[in-house]
Amino acid sequence: MDSIKFENRNVGGTVSKDAINALQSKAAEAVEKLEQGTGAGNDFLGWLHLPTSLDEALIADIEKTAALLRADCEYVVAIGIGGSYLGAKAVIEALSDSFAALKPANGPRVLFAGQNIGEDYMSELINLLDGKKFGIIVISKSGTTTEPAIAFRLLKEMLEKQEGKAFASKHIVAVTDKARGALRSLADTEGYTSYVIEDNVGGRFSVLTPVGLLPIAVAGFDIRALIDGARAMELATVSPDDNIAVEYAKTRNALYAAGKKIEILVNYNPKLHFLAEWWKQLYGESEGKDHKGIFPASVDNSTDLHSMGQWIQDGERTIFETVISVARQQHEVKIPADADNLDGLNYIAGKRIDQVNKMAELGTVIAHIDGGVPNIHITLPELSEYYLGEIIYFFEKACGISGYILDVNPFNQPGVEAYKKNMFALLEKPGYEEETKAIQAKL
Ligand code: PA5
């Protein structure tokens, strides 16, 4: 089986091989801390051996639940935010037909809610679901997150009114903590099918648990191939030597130390937009603490070459790029010859669109390197479940290593609480009386 490829030869203008290799002992120490469970946040390492330890009975059960939802529903709404949303969204977008929403469906459409508090979004979703057979997968590790809780309250009530309590209980699936949180009590009381997010798996590392696997299976994709890819990458990244996750972690930290504070994840395939969103959460929440950490950004090229391209080429030289390239496309479209050639495009007649895209990519990479933007390159052989499984695990493993090289706890997210405290104070949530008084004094 082919595998994703990692390459860092185009960072040489900023950091030498020696500077990268100087981080090898720190990286090896980080791998050891992960394996031995001796680093910060070591109670959140359940993701580390997840691909090789996933239980066959659990996978089969997820497939059975997905089959029921696929058979009975026109729409399935996956409710969740952050790590309880982005992994499934990333994989489903990467594998779906770009115009699936406009074509006859072969199974339910998976929609997302609870990832924002947009009133119009919610209202338009409710309008869409009016009179339709739908199911709900409600995902929240804590079981108390406000955004998904609001969406769930609305859609649960709607489903019960529309189809009756019996249908609702059978077509609502909860993914949450085994014992704690409002969602666990609700799921137990209402008798929903439910799956457990283990205590030792943090939200942004949970895509290979029912959090990601169930919505992906409902969307009709092969979760076994996804797990196989992740498993292959888990096995390939155990040793600190000859390990592409180690190479990526070392390279980005060497660049950071050399003043490159922003990493831009670049794709040349619109289906990868949400993989970048997932990656931004993974690295942003894991590394951005103690007033340090690379700022994870992303662009979708060539679209963004016509918006952000100027900044990347000529703006402040604090950035580096990690380009994700997809070697093989699923479809072939050739540019036709035209007798009149009024648009002057005959010089590329007969070429595949992907050949042009690859030259846009290569031309941009060269221009950016020439412009002082170091370039890391990751190649996916094609967009399939297997290679997505590989890249997901690759980024997770590299994130753990990178966080330890940076000397932060990559598995907590204390900074996320600050907005919640203020929001609860402003909404006068019971228990927040002191905070309410304090914040009102600031207004
Ligand atoms: O990575 C994380 O831990 C967070 O982004 C969470 O996934 C997010 O805040 C949602 O939390 P929960 O699943 O508890 O609703």
Short mmCIF file of C-alpha atoms and ligand atoms in Angstrom, two decimals:
data_model
loop_
_atom_site.label_atom_id
_atom_site.label_comp_id
_atom_site.label_asym_id
_atom_site.label_seq_id
_atom_site.Cartn_x
_atom_site.Cartn_y
_atom_site.Cartn_z
CA MET A 1 0.00 0.00 0.00
CA ASP A 2 1.20 3.48 -0.86
CA SER A 3 1.48 6.03 1.93
CA ILE A 4 1.42 9.79 2.51
CA LYS A 5 4.79 11.44 1.88
CA PHE A 6 6.49 14.15 3.90
CA GLU A 7 9.20 16.41 2.56
CA ASN A 8 10.99 19.40 4.09
CA ARG A 9 13.81 20.10 1.64
CA ASN A 10 12.41 23.56 0.85
CA VAL A 11 12.91 25.09 4.27
CA GLY A 12 16.68 25.36 3.82
CA GLY A 13 16.67 29.12 3.19
CA THR A 14 15.52 29.65 6.79
CA VAL A 15 16.62 26.64 8.82
CA SER A 16 19.45 24.26 8.07
CA LYS A 17 19.29 20.47 8.32
CA ASP A 18 21.52 20.81 11.38
CA ALA A 19 19.07 23.19 13.08
CA ILE A 20 16.26 20.70 12.47
CA ASN A 21 18.34 17.75 13.61
CA ALA A 22 19.34 19.62 16.74
CA LEU A 23 15.76 19.00 17.88
CA GLN A 24 16.04 15.21 17.46
CA SER A 25 16.79 14.50 21.11
CA LYS A 26 13.88 16.70 22.28
CA ALA A 27 11.63 14.97 19.75
CA ALA A 28 12.78 11.52 20.85
CA GLU A 29 12.10 12.55 24.45
CA ALA A 30 8.61 13.69 23.38
CA VAL A 31 7.92 10.33 21.68
CA GLU A 32 9.08 8.57 24.83
CA LYS A 33 6.85 10.76 27.02
CA LEU A 34 3.87 9.91 24.82
CA GLU A 35 4.63 6.19 24.80
CA GLN A 36 5.42 6.00 28.51
CA GLY A 37 2.67 8.44 29.55
CA THR A 38 5.09 10.58 31.52
CA GLY A 39 4.47 14.00 29.94
CA ALA A 40 2.04 16.83 30.76
CA GLY A 41 -1.59 15.91 30.10
CA ASN A 42 -0.79 12.20 30.27
CA ASP A 43 -4.34 11.40 31.32
CA PHE A 44 -5.41 12.33 27.76
CA LEU A 45 -3.40 9.84 25.74
CA GLY A 46 -6.27 7.51 24.82
CA TRP A 47 -5.91 8.55 21.15
CA LEU A 48 -2.32 7.30 20.90
CA HIS A 49 -3.04 3.61 20.35
CA LEU A 50 -6.67 4.01 19.38
CA PRO A 51 -6.32 2.77 15.77
CA THR A 52 -4.66 -0.50 16.82
CA SER A 53 -6.96 -1.04 19.77
CA LEU A 54 -10.40 -0.23 18.36
CA ASP A 55 -12.74 -3.03 19.22
CA GLU A 56 -14.34 -4.95 16.32
CA ALA A 57 -17.62 -5.13 18.25
CA LEU A 58 -17.70 -1.32 18.57
CA ILE A 59 -17.01 -0.82 14.85
CA ALA A 60 -19.74 -3.30 13.92
CA ASP A 61 -22.16 -1.61 16.32
CA ILE A 62 -21.44 1.82 14.82
CA GLU A 63 -22.07 0.38 11.35
CA LYS A 64 -25.38 -1.11 12.54
CA THR A 65 -26.56 2.20 14.00
CA ALA A 66 -25.45 4.00 10.84
CA ALA A 67 -27.40 1.49 8.72
CA LEU A 68 -30.58 2.15 10.73
CA LEU A 69 -30.24 5.93 10.33
CA ARG A 70 -29.41 5.51 6.63
CA ALA A 71 -32.46 3.31 6.08
CA ASP A 72 -35.00 5.49 7.91
CA CYS A 73 -33.86 9.11 7.46
CA GLU A 74 -33.63 11.66 4.67
CA TYR A 75 -31.39 13.84 6.83
CA VAL A 76 -29.20 13.13 9.82
CA VAL A 77 -28.10 16.14 11.83
CA ALA A 78 -24.77 15.75 13.61
CA ILE A 79 -24.84 18.19 16.51
CA GLY A 80 -21.51 19.17 18.06
CA ILE A 81 -18.80 21.82 18.12
CA GLY A 82 -14.98 21.89 18.05
CA GLY A 83 -13.57 18.39 18.37
CA SER A 84 -17.12 17.03 18.45
CA TYR A 85 -17.69 18.36 14.91
CA LEU A 86 -14.61 19.14 12.85
CA GLY A 87 -13.19 15.63 12.30
CA ALA A 88 -16.40 14.21 10.86
CA LYS A 89 -16.98 17.36 8.80
CA ALA A 90 -13.42 17.19 7.42
CA VAL A 91 -13.66 13.56 6.32
CA ILE A 92 -17.18 13.85 4.91
CA GLU A 93 -16.30 16.97 2.89
CA ALA A 94 -13.08 15.41 1.60
CA LEU A 95 -14.89 12.30 0.33
CA SER A 96 -18.18 13.75 -0.87
CA ASP A 97 -19.18 14.77 -4.37
CA SER A 98 -18.78 18.57 -4.48
CA PHE A 99 -22.38 18.95 -5.69
CA ALA A 100 -23.92 16.18 -3.59
CA ALA A 101 -26.46 18.59 -2.13
CA LEU A 102 -27.87 19.23 -5.62
CA LYS A 103 -28.01 15.60 -6.73
CA PRO A 104 -30.39 12.75 -5.87
CA ALA A 105 -29.18 11.22 -2.63
CA ASN A 106 -28.17 7.63 -2.09
CA GLY A 107 -28.75 7.65 1.68
CA PRO A 108 -29.34 10.48 4.10
CA ARG A 109 -27.63 13.83 3.86
CA VAL A 110 -25.52 14.55 6.90
CA LEU A 111 -26.03 18.11 8.11
CA PHE A 112 -24.32 19.85 11.01
CA ALA A 113 -25.73 21.96 13.83
CA GLY A 114 -24.59 23.23 17.20
CA GLN A 115 -21.27 24.37 15.71
CA ASN A 116 -22.49 27.97 15.86
CA ILE A 117 -25.22 30.02 17.53
CA GLY A 118 -26.46 31.65 14.33
CA GLU A 119 -30.18 32.20 14.64
CA ASP A 120 -30.74 32.32 10.89
CA TYR A 121 -28.73 29.10 10.44
CA MET A 122 -30.94 27.35 13.00
CA SER A 123 -34.15 28.76 11.60
CA GLU A 124 -33.23 27.73 8.06
CA LEU A 125 -32.29 24.24 9.24
CA ILE A 126 -35.63 23.91 11.03
CA ASN A 127 -37.40 25.02 7.83
CA LEU A 128 -35.50 22.42 5.81
CA LEU A 129 -36.33 19.61 8.24
CA ASP A 130 -40.01 20.54 8.46
CA GLY A 131 -42.01 17.50 7.36
CA LYS A 132 -38.86 15.46 6.61
CA LYS A 133 -37.79 12.20 8.23
CA PHE A 134 -34.64 13.03 10.12
CA GLY A 135 -32.39 11.62 12.80
CA ILE A 136 -29.97 13.25 15.22
CA ILE A 137 -26.49 12.35 16.40
CA VAL A 138 -25.79 14.59 19.37
CA ILE A 139 -22.12 14.69 20.31
CA SER A 140 -20.66 16.35 23.39
CA LYS A 141 -17.96 14.91 25.58
CA SER A 142 -18.75 17.16 28.52
CA GLY A 143 -22.45 16.96 27.73
CA THR A 144 -22.82 20.56 28.84
CA THR A 145 -21.55 22.69 25.93
CA THR A 146 -24.03 25.50 25.27
CA GLU A 147 -23.98 25.64 21.46
CA PRO A 148 -24.86 21.97 20.82
CA ALA A 149 -27.22 21.90 23.82
CA ILE A 150 -29.33 24.70 22.28
CA ALA A 151 -29.42 23.00 18.86
CA PHE A 152 -30.33 19.68 20.46
CA ARG A 153 -33.13 21.12 22.56
CA LEU A 154 -34.72 22.63 19.43
CA LEU A 155 -34.29 19.63 17.13
CA LYS A 156 -35.28 17.05 19.73
CA GLU A 157 -38.52 18.90 20.39
CA MET A 158 -39.15 19.21 16.66
CA LEU A 159 -38.48 15.52 15.96
CA GLU A 160 -40.71 14.39 18.83
CA LYS A 161 -43.57 16.62 17.60
CA GLN A 162 -43.12 15.61 13.99
CA GLU A 163 -42.64 11.84 14.30
CA GLY A 164 -43.64 10.99 17.86
CA LYS A 165 -41.56 10.09 20.87
CA ALA A 166 -40.98 6.46 19.86
CA PHE A 167 -39.43 7.35 16.48
CA ALA A 168 -37.40 10.15 18.10
CA SER A 169 -35.95 7.89 20.79
CA LYS A 170 -34.97 5.33 18.16
CA HIS A 171 -33.39 7.90 15.82
CA ILE A 172 -31.53 10.07 18.30
CA VAL A 173 -28.06 8.79 19.11
CA ALA A 174 -25.93 10.37 21.83
CA VAL A 175 -22.14 10.32 21.94
CA THR A 176 -20.91 11.51 25.32
CA ASP A 177 -19.17 10.74 28.59
CA LYS A 178 -19.94 7.38 30.18
CA ALA A 179 -21.28 8.84 33.42
CA ARG A 180 -21.09 12.64 33.63
CA GLY A 181 -22.95 15.55 32.06
CA ALA A 182 -26.49 16.54 31.18
CA LEU A 183 -26.40 14.67 27.87
CA ARG A 184 -25.55 11.37 29.57
CA SER A 185 -28.51 11.71 31.99
CA LEU A 186 -30.81 12.71 29.13
CA ALA A 187 -29.68 9.81 26.93
CA ASP A 188 -30.16 7.33 29.76
CA THR A 189 -33.56 8.74 30.72
CA GLU A 190 -34.86 8.77 27.13
CA GLY A 191 -33.32 5.38 26.26
CA TYR A 192 -31.28 6.65 23.30
CA THR A 193 -28.65 4.49 21.67
CA SER A 194 -25.45 5.96 23.02
CA TYR A 195 -21.70 5.71 22.62
CA VAL A 196 -19.03 6.61 25.11
CA ILE A 197 -16.18 9.07 24.61
CA GLU A 198 -13.52 7.72 26.92
CA ASP A 199 -12.19 10.08 29.59
CA ASN A 200 -8.69 9.83 28.19
CA VAL A 201 -9.54 11.05 24.66
CA GLY A 202 -9.75 14.84 24.27
CA GLY A 203 -12.27 16.33 21.84
CA ARG A 204 -9.81 17.33 19.10
CA PHE A 205 -8.20 13.87 19.18
CA SER A 206 -11.54 12.04 19.00
CA VAL A 207 -12.23 11.68 15.28
CA LEU A 208 -11.39 7.97 15.36
CA THR A 209 -13.93 7.32 18.13
CA PRO A 210 -17.73 7.22 17.62
CA VAL A 211 -17.52 11.05 17.61
CA GLY A 212 -16.19 10.96 14.06
CA LEU A 213 -16.86 7.38 13.01
CA LEU A 214 -20.65 7.44 13.40
CA PRO A 215 -21.39 10.53 11.25
CA ILE A 216 -18.82 9.36 8.68
CA ALA A 217 -20.48 5.93 8.49
CA VAL A 218 -23.92 7.56 8.21
CA ALA A 219 -22.60 9.58 5.28
CA GLY A 220 -21.85 6.25 3.58
CA PHE A 221 -18.07 6.13 3.91
CA ASP A 222 -15.89 3.19 4.83
CA ILE A 223 -14.81 3.66 8.45
CA ARG A 224 -12.80 0.43 8.38
CA ALA A 225 -10.54 1.81 5.64
CA LEU A 226 -10.19 5.06 7.61
CA ILE A 227 -9.12 3.09 10.69
CA ASP A 228 -6.77 0.92 8.59
CA GLY A 229 -4.99 4.05 7.34
CA ALA A 230 -4.70 5.45 10.84
CA ARG A 231 -3.44 2.09 12.08
CA ALA A 232 -0.73 2.00 9.42
CA MET A 233 0.40 5.49 10.45
CA GLU A 234 0.30 4.59 14.15
CA LEU A 235 2.64 1.67 13.48
CA ALA A 236 4.89 3.79 11.27
CA THR A 237 5.37 6.49 13.91
CA VAL A 238 6.27 4.50 17.02
CA SER A 239 10.04 4.84 16.81
CA PRO A 240 11.59 8.31 17.09
CA ASP A 241 13.78 7.49 14.09
CA ASP A 242 12.67 7.45 10.47
CA ASN A 243 9.35 8.90 11.61
CA ILE A 244 7.55 11.51 9.49
CA ALA A 245 5.56 12.83 12.47
CA VAL A 246 8.87 13.51 14.23
CA GLU A 247 10.26 15.19 11.09
CA TYR A 248 7.22 17.46 10.79
CA ALA A 249 7.27 18.35 14.50
CA LYS A 250 11.00 19.15 14.41
CA THR A 251 10.79 21.18 11.20
CA ARG A 252 7.91 23.39 12.33
CA ASN A 253 9.56 24.01 15.73
CA ALA A 254 12.88 24.89 14.09
CA LEU A 255 11.02 27.35 11.86
CA TYR A 256 9.18 28.81 14.86
CA ALA A 257 12.46 29.30 16.70
CA ALA A 258 13.76 31.10 13.58
CA GLY A 259 10.88 33.63 13.80
CA LYS A 260 8.29 31.95 11.59
CA LYS A 261 5.32 32.38 13.90
CA ILE A 262 2.52 31.49 11.49
CA GLU A 263 2.02 28.20 9.68
CA ILE A 264 -0.30 28.26 6.70
CA LEU A 265 -1.78 24.91 5.68
CA VAL A 266 -2.25 25.14 1.93
CA ASN A 267 -4.40 22.94 -0.27
CA TYR A 268 -5.08 22.89 -3.99
CA ASN A 269 -8.29 20.88 -3.69
CA PRO A 270 -11.46 22.52 -2.38
CA LYS A 271 -12.48 19.24 -0.74
CA LEU A 272 -9.70 19.77 1.81
CA HIS A 273 -11.08 23.02 3.22
CA PHE A 274 -12.42 21.37 6.35
CA LEU A 275 -9.37 19.17 6.86
CA ALA A 276 -7.57 22.48 7.34
CA GLU A 277 -10.27 23.66 9.77
CA TRP A 278 -9.81 20.44 11.76
CA TRP A 279 -6.01 20.87 11.67
CA LYS A 280 -6.30 24.49 12.86
CA GLN A 281 -8.28 23.39 15.91
CA LEU A 282 -5.89 20.51 16.59
CA TYR A 283 -2.78 22.70 16.58
CA GLY A 284 -4.35 25.93 17.82
CA GLU A 285 -5.93 24.43 20.93
CA SER A 286 -2.98 22.15 21.59
CA GLU A 287 -0.11 24.63 21.25
CA GLY A 288 -1.46 28.13 21.78
CA LYS A 289 -0.78 28.56 25.49
CA ASP A 290 1.65 30.09 27.96
CA HIS A 291 1.87 32.99 25.47
CA LYS A 292 3.55 30.86 22.84
CA GLY A 293 2.68 28.63 19.90
CA ILE A 294 2.63 28.78 16.11
CA PHE A 295 -0.55 30.44 14.80
CA PRO A 296 -2.25 27.90 12.50
CA ALA A 297 -3.81 29.48 9.41
CA SER A 298 -4.97 28.05 6.10
CA VAL A 299 -5.69 28.91 2.49
CA ASP A 300 -7.56 27.12 -0.29
CA ASN A 301 -5.66 27.57 -3.53
CA SER A 302 -5.81 28.56 -6.25
CA THR A 303 -8.90 30.46 -4.99
CA ASP A 304 -6.93 32.25 -2.27
CA LEU A 305 -4.01 33.06 -4.56
CA HIS A 306 -6.39 35.77 -5.76
CA SER A 307 -6.96 37.08 -2.23
CA MET A 308 -4.25 36.06 0.25
CA GLY A 309 -1.58 35.36 -2.39
CA GLN A 310 -0.27 38.93 -2.30
CA TRP A 311 0.22 38.87 1.47
CA ILE A 312 1.91 35.47 1.40
CA GLN A 313 4.25 36.52 -1.43
CA ASP A 314 5.16 39.97 -0.15
CA GLY A 315 3.86 40.53 3.38
CA GLU A 316 5.69 40.27 6.69
CA ARG A 317 8.14 37.34 6.59
CA THR A 318 6.82 35.56 9.67
CA ILE A 319 5.15 32.68 7.86
CA PHE A 320 5.87 29.23 6.55
CA GLU A 321 3.67 26.96 4.50
CA THR A 322 2.72 23.31 4.74
CA VAL A 323 1.28 22.30 1.38
CA ILE A 324 -1.01 19.29 1.12
CA SER A 325 -0.95 17.95 -2.39
CA VAL A 326 -3.25 15.24 -3.73
CA ALA A 327 -1.38 13.15 -6.32
CA ARG A 328 -4.26 11.41 -8.14
CA GLN A 329 -7.69 12.83 -8.85
CA GLN A 330 -10.86 10.71 -8.96
CA HIS A 331 -11.99 12.11 -12.31
CA GLU A 332 -10.42 13.21 -15.57
CA VAL A 333 -11.38 16.42 -17.40
CA LYS A 334 -9.32 17.57 -20.37
CA ILE A 335 -9.21 21.08 -21.74
CA PRO A 336 -10.63 21.06 -25.28
CA ALA A 337 -8.94 22.58 -28.35
CA ASP A 338 -10.80 25.45 -29.97
CA ALA A 339 -10.40 26.29 -33.66
CA ASP A 340 -10.74 30.05 -33.06
CA ASN A 341 -8.63 30.10 -29.89
CA LEU A 342 -10.12 33.48 -29.00
CA ASP A 343 -9.33 32.91 -25.33
CA GLY A 344 -5.71 31.97 -26.20
CA LEU A 345 -5.95 28.71 -24.26
CA ASN A 346 -4.92 26.31 -27.03
CA TYR A 347 -1.44 26.07 -25.50
CA ILE A 348 -2.97 23.91 -22.77
CA ALA A 349 -5.51 22.09 -24.97
CA GLY A 350 -5.44 18.35 -24.35
CA LYS A 351 -4.07 18.75 -20.84
CA ARG A 352 -5.97 17.60 -17.80
CA ILE A 353 -7.21 20.31 -15.44
CA ASP A 354 -5.12 18.64 -12.75
CA GLN A 355 -1.95 19.21 -14.81
CA VAL A 356 -2.72 22.93 -14.80
CA ASN A 357 -3.52 22.82 -11.08
CA LYS A 358 -0.23 21.04 -10.36
CA MET A 359 1.68 23.72 -12.30
CA ALA A 360 -0.19 26.42 -10.35
CA GLU A 361 0.95 24.62 -7.20
CA LEU A 362 4.55 24.19 -8.32
CA GLY A 363 4.76 27.75 -9.62
CA THR A 364 3.39 29.08 -6.34
CA VAL A 365 5.70 26.96 -4.21
CA ILE A 366 8.73 28.22 -6.18
CA ALA A 367 7.53 31.84 -6.01
CA HIS A 368 6.93 31.60 -2.27
CA ILE A 369 10.31 29.97 -1.59
CA ASP A 370 11.94 32.69 -3.70
CA GLY A 371 9.93 35.22 -1.66
CA GLY A 372 11.27 33.90 1.66
CA VAL A 373 8.46 31.52 2.66
CA PRO A 374 9.81 28.12 3.75
CA ASN A 375 7.81 25.23 2.39
CA ILE A 376 6.92 21.85 3.88
CA HIS A 377 5.20 19.40 1.55
CA ILE A 378 2.83 16.53 2.31
CA THR A 379 1.51 14.37 -0.52
CA LEU A 380 -1.65 12.30 -0.27
CA PRO A 381 -1.71 9.60 -2.98
CA GLU A 382 -5.45 10.28 -3.42
CA LEU A 383 -8.50 11.36 -1.45
CA SER A 384 -9.71 8.10 0.09
CA GLU A 385 -10.71 6.92 3.52
CA TYR A 386 -7.37 5.11 3.94
CA TYR A 387 -5.14 8.11 3.24
CA LEU A 388 -7.37 10.42 5.29
CA GLY A 389 -6.94 7.97 8.17
CA GLU A 390 -3.19 8.18 7.66
CA ILE A 391 -3.02 11.96 7.58
CA ILE A 392 -5.35 12.37 10.57
CA TYR A 393 -3.19 10.15 12.74
CA PHE A 394 0.00 11.72 11.32
CA PHE A 395 -1.16 15.20 12.37
CA GLU A 396 -2.32 13.98 15.80
CA LYS A 397 0.97 12.25 16.54
CA ALA A 398 3.02 15.18 15.28
CA CYS A 399 0.89 17.52 17.40
CA GLY A 400 1.64 15.61 20.61
CA ILE A 401 5.36 15.57 19.79
CA SER A 402 5.40 19.22 18.74
CA GLY A 403 3.58 20.36 21.89
CA TYR A 404 6.17 18.61 24.05
CA ILE A 405 9.05 20.10 22.03
CA LEU A 406 7.44 23.50 22.62
CA ASP A 407 7.15 22.63 26.30
CA VAL A 408 3.39 23.07 26.66
CA ASN A 409 0.68 20.64 27.70
CA PRO A 410 -0.81 19.80 24.28
CA PHE A 411 -3.87 18.10 25.75
CA ASN A 412 -5.66 20.83 27.70
CA GLN A 413 -7.41 24.01 26.59
CA PRO A 414 -7.78 26.31 29.61
CA GLY A 415 -8.09 29.40 27.40
CA VAL A 416 -11.41 28.21 25.97
CA GLU A 417 -13.10 28.78 29.34
CA ALA A 418 -12.68 32.59 29.41
CA TYR A 419 -15.40 33.37 26.86
CA LYS A 420 -17.75 30.83 28.42
CA LYS A 421 -17.45 32.47 31.83
CA ASN A 422 -18.28 35.89 30.37
CA MET A 423 -21.14 34.54 28.25
CA PHE A 424 -22.70 32.81 31.25
CA ALA A 425 -22.26 35.95 33.36
CA LEU A 426 -23.89 38.09 30.65
CA LEU A 427 -26.77 35.59 30.27
CA GLU A 428 -27.16 35.58 34.08
CA LYS A 429 -26.76 31.83 34.38
CA PRO A 430 -27.57 30.62 37.92
CA GLY A 431 -24.31 30.20 39.86
CA TYR A 432 -22.63 33.09 38.01
CA GLU A 433 -24.08 35.94 40.14
CA GLU A 434 -20.67 37.32 41.17
CA GLU A 435 -19.35 37.19 37.59
CA THR A 436 -22.53 38.89 36.37
CA LYS A 437 -22.01 41.79 38.79
CA ALA A 438 -18.34 42.06 37.82
CA ILE A 439 -18.96 42.03 34.07
CA GLN A 440 -21.87 44.44 34.27
CA ALA A 441 -19.57 46.89 36.04
CA LYS A 442 -17.33 46.78 32.95
CA LEU A 443 -20.12 47.61 30.50
O1 PA5 B 1 -10.88 19.75 21.72
C1 PA5 B 1 -11.67 20.01 22.59
O2 PA5 B 1 -11.64 19.47 23.70
C2 PA5 B 1 -12.79 21.02 22.37
O3 PA5 B 1 -12.68 21.67 21.15
C3 PA5 B 1 -14.15 20.34 22.44
O4 PA5 B 1 -14.21 19.34 21.46
C4 PA5 B 1 -15.30 21.32 22.24
O5 PA5 B 1 -15.19 22.39 23.13
C5 PA5 B 1 -16.64 20.62 22.43
O6 PA5 B 1 -16.71 20.06 23.71
P1 PA5 B 1 -17.78 18.97 24.08
O7 PA5 B 1 -17.56 17.78 23.24
O8 PA5 B 1 -17.57 18.72 25.53
O9 PA5 B 1 -19.15 19.57 23.81
#
